[in-house]
Structure formats: structure tokens, C-alpha cells
PDB file of C-alpha atoms in Angstrom:
ATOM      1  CA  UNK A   1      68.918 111.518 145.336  1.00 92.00           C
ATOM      2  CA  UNK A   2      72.321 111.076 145.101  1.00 96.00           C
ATOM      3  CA  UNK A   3      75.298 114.023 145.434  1.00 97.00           C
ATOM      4  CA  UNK A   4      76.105 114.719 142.193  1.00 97.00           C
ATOM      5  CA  UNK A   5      71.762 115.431 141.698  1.00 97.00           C
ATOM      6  CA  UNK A   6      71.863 117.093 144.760  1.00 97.00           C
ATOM      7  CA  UNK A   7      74.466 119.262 143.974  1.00 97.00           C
ATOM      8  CA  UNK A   8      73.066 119.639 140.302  1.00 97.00           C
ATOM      9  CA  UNK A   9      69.635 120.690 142.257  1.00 96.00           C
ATOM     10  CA  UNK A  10      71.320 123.234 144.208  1.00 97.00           C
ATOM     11  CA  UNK A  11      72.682 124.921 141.341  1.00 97.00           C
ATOM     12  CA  UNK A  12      70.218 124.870 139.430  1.00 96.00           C
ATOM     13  CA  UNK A  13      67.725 126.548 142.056  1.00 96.00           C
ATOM     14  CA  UNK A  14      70.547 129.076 143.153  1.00 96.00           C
ATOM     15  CA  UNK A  15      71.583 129.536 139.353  1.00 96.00           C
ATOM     16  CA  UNK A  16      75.036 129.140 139.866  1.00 97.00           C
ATOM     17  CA  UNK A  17      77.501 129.385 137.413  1.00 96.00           C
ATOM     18  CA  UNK A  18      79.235 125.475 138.115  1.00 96.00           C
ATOM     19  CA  UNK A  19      79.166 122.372 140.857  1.00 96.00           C
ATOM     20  CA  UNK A  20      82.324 124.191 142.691  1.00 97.00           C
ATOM     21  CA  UNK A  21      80.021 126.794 143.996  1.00 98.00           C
ATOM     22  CA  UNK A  22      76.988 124.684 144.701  1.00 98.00           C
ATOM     23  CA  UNK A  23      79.345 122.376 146.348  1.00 98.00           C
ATOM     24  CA  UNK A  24      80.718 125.304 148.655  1.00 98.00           C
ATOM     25  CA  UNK A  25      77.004 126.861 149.342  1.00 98.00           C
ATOM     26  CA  UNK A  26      75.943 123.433 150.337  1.00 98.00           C
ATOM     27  CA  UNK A  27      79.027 122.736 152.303  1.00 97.00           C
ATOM     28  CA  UNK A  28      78.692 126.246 153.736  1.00 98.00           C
ATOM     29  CA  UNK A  29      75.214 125.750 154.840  1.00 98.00           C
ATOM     30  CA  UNK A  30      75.531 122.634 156.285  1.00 97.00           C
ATOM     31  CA  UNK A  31      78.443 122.788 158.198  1.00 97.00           C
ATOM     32  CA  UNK A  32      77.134 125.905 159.859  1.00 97.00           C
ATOM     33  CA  UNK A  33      73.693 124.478 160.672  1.00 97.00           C
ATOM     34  CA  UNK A  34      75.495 121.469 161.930  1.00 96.00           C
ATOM     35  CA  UNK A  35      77.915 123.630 164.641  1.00 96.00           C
ATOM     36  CA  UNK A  36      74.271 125.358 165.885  1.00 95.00           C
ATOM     37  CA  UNK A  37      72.387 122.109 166.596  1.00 95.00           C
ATOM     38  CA  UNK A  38      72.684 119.049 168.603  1.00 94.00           C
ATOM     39  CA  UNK A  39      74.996 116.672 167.370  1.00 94.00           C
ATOM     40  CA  UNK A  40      71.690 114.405 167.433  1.00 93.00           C
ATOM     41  CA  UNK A  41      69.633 116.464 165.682  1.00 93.00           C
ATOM     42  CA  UNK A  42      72.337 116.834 162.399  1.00 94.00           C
ATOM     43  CA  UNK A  43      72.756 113.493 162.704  1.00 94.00           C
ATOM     44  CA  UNK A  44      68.547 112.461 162.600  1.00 94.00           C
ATOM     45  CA  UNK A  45      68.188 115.675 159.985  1.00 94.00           C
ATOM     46  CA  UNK A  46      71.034 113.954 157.659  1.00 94.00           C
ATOM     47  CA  UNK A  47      70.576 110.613 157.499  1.00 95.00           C
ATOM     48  CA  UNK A  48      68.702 110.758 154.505  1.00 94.00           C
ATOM     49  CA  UNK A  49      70.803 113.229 152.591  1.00 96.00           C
ATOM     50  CA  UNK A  50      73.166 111.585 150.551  1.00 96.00           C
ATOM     51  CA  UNK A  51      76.801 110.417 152.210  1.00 95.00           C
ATOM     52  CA  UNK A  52      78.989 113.184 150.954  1.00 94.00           C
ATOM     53  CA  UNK A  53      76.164 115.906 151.980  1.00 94.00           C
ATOM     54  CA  UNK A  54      75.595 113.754 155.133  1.00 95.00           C
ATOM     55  CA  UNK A  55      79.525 115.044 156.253  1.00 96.00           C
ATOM     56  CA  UNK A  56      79.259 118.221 156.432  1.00 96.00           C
ATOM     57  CA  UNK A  57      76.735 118.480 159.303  1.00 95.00           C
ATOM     58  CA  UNK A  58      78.250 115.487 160.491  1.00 94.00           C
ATOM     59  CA  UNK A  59      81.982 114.749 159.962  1.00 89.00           C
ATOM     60  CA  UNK A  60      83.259 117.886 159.204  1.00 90.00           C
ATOM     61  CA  UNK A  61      81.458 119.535 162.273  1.00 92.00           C
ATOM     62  CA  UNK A  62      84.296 119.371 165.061  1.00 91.00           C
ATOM     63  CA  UNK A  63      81.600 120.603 167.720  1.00 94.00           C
ATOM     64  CA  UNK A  64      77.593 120.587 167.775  1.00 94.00           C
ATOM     65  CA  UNK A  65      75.415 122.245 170.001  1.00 93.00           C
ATOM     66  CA  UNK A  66      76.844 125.757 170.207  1.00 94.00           C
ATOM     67  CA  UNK A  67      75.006 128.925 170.789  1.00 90.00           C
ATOM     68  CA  UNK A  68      74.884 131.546 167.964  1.00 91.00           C
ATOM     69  CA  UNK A  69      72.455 133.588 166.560  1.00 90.00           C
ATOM     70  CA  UNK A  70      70.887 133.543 162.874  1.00 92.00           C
ATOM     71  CA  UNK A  71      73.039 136.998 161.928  1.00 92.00           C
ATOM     72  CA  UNK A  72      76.171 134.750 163.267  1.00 94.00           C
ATOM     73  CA  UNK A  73      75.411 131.641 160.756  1.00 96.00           C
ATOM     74  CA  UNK A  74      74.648 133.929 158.521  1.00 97.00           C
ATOM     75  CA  UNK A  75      78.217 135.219 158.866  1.00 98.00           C
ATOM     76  CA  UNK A  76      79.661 131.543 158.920  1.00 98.00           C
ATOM     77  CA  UNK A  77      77.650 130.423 155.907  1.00 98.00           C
ATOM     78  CA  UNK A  78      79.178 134.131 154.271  1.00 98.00           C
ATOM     79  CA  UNK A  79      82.510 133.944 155.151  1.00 98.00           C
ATOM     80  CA  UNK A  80      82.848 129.937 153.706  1.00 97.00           C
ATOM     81  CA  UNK A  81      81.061 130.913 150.606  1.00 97.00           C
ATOM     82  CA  UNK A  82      82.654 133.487 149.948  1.00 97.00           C
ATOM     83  CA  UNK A  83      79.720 135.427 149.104  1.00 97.00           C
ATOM     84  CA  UNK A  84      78.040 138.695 150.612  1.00 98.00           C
ATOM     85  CA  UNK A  85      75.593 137.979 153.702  1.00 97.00           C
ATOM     86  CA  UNK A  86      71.734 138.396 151.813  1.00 96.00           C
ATOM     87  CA  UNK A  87      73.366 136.270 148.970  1.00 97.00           C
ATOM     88  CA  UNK A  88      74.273 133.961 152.170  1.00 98.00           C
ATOM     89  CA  UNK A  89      71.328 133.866 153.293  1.00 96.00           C
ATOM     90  CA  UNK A  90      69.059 133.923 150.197  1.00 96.00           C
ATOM     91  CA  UNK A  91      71.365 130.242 149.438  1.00 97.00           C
ATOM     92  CA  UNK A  92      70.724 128.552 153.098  1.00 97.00           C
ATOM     93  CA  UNK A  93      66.849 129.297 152.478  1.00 95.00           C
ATOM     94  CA  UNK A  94      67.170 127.448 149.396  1.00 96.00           C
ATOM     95  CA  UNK A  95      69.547 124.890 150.480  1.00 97.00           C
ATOM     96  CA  UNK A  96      67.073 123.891 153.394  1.00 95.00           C
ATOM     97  CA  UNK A  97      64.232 124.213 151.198  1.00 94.00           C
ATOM     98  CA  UNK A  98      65.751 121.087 149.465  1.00 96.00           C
ATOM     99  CA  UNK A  99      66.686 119.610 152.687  1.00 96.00           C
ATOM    100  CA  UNK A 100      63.739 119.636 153.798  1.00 93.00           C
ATOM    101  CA  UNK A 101      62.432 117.699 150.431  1.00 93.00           C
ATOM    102  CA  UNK A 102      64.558 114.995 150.894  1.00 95.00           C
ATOM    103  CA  UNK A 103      63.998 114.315 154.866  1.00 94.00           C
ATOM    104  CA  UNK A 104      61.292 112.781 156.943  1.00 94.00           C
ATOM    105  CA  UNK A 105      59.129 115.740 157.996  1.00 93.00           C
ATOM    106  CA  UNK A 106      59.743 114.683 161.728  1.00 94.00           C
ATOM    107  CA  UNK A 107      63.460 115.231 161.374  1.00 93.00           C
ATOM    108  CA  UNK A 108      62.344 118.484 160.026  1.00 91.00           C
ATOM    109  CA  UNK A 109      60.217 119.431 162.900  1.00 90.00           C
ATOM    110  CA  UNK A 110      62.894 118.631 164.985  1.00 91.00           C
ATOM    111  CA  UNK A 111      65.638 120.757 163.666  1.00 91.00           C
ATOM    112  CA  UNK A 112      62.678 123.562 163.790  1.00 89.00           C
ATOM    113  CA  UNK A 113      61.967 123.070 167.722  1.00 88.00           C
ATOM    114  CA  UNK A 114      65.559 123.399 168.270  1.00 87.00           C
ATOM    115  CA  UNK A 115      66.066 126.887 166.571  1.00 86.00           C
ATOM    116  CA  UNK A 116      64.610 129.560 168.594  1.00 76.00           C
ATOM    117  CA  UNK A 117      61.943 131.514 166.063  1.00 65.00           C
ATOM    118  CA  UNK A 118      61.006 134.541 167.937  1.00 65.00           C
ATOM    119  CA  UNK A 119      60.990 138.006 166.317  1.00 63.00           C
ATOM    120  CA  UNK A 120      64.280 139.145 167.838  1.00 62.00           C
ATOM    121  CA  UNK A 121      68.074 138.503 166.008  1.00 53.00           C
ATOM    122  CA  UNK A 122      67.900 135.315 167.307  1.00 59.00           C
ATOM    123  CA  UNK A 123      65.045 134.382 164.845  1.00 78.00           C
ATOM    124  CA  UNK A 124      66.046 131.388 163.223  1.00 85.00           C
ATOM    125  CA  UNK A 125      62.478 131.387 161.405  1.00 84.00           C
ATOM    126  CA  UNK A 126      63.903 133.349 158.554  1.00 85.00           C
ATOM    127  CA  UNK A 127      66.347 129.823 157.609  1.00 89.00           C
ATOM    128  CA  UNK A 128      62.740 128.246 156.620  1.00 86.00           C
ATOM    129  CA  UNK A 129      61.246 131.234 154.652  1.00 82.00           C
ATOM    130  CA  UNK A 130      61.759 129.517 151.469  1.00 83.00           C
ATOM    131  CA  UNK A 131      59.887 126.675 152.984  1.00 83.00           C
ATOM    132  CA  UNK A 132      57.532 128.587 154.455  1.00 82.00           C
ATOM    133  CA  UNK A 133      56.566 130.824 151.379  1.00 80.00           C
ATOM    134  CA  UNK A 134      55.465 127.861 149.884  1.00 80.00           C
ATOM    135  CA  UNK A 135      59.194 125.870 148.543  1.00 77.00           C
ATOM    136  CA  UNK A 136      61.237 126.838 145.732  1.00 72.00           C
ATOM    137  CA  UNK A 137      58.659 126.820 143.195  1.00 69.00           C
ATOM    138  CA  UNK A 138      56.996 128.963 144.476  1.00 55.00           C
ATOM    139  CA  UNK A 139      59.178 131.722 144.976  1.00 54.00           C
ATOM    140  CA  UNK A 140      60.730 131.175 141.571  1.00 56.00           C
ATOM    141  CA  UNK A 141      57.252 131.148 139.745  1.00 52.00           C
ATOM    142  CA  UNK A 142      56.484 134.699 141.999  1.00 49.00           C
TER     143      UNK A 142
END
């Protein structure tokens, strides 16, 4: 998959009204997952995303590894987006539900074992519910 299918993918699922705002959910997403994990891990998780999407865990993350909760990258992924925080939200579920299509399920399981999933604020489970409900064709057929 290249970016411009990508992209076209991610509006698509999120219904979005042109590439500038699938861009900027997908850049939004991204970069914030790439600040919370180990500069490792965004590199293993997007190595087989295309170049351009590759970046922004990668290149356009300044520094990996730091500690915030979900309701914080919820914020980040918000305040980039320009968007309210469910709507946030709601868009990295489906954003990593494609990830997750497109990478090695290793590098997935990886990226999960690194995000704490308890029940408390911290629980980074809700980033897979998409995934976890069964993917994006699922929950668009429900």
C-alpha cells in the first residue's frame, strides 16, 4: 500500500470530507503514538507502512519513550486534529485498525506489550478496540 491508498483508506473508513484531513488524523495519530513508545518499537511497528506514513512515528517524533496516559494522547491526537476528543479517539481506533493490517502481527504484539492495558486511565486497551471488536468491517457492518 502506498500513501496516497493509505491515506485514501483512512478517509474512506473515517468518512472524511478530503485527503487534508485524513492526512492530519493519520499524522495526528502517529506522531502521538510515536512520542509514547520506544523509539524501537515505532521504528519495528513502521517499517512496513509506507515512507511518508513511516515519518511521523519516526522523523517527525523529536523524542520516544515518554510517559503519558491514553486520556493524554488522546489530547495530543485532539489538539493536532483539530477535532473534539471521542472524534479523536474514535479516528486513532481506526487509524490503528489499518495499521495493524498492514504490519507483521509481531510488530503488533509488540507495540501492545508496551502500552499498559489495565482498567484504570492508563488503559491503552481502548487504542485497539476497533481491532479488537473484530476490524473495521465489522464495526461498520454493526
Amino acid at each position: 500500500m502506498n500513501f496516497d491508498e493509505f491515506t485514501g483508506e483512512v478517509q474512506h473508513r473515517l468518512e472524511l470530507p478530503g485527503t487534508g484531513e485524513a492526512v492530519r488524523a493519520t499524522r495526528a495519530t502517529l506522531m502521538a503514538l510515536g512520542q509514547r513508545i520506544p523509539e524501537g518499537n515505532a521504528e519495528d511497528l513502521a517499517a512496513s507502512l509506507p515512507m511518508e506514513v513511516k515519518w511521523y512515528m519516526t522523523g517527525a517524533v523529536h523524542e520516544h519513550g515518554q510517559r503519558f496516559d491514553w486520556a493524554e494522547f488522546v489530547s495530543r491526537v485532539s489538539e493536532v486534529e483539530h477535532v473534539e476528543r471521542q472524534e479523536a479517539a474514535y479516528h486513532a481506533q481506526v487509524i490503528m485498525d489499518l495499521v495493524a493490517s498492514q504490519v507483521p502481527p509481531s510488530d503488533l504484539r509488540q507495540l501492545r506489550d508496551s502500552l499498559p492495558e489495565s482498567e484504570d486511565d492508563e488503559n491503552w486497551g481502548k487504542l485497539f478496540g476497533v481491532i479488537d471488536s473484530g476490524g473495521w468491517q465489522a464495526e461498520s457492518s454493526a
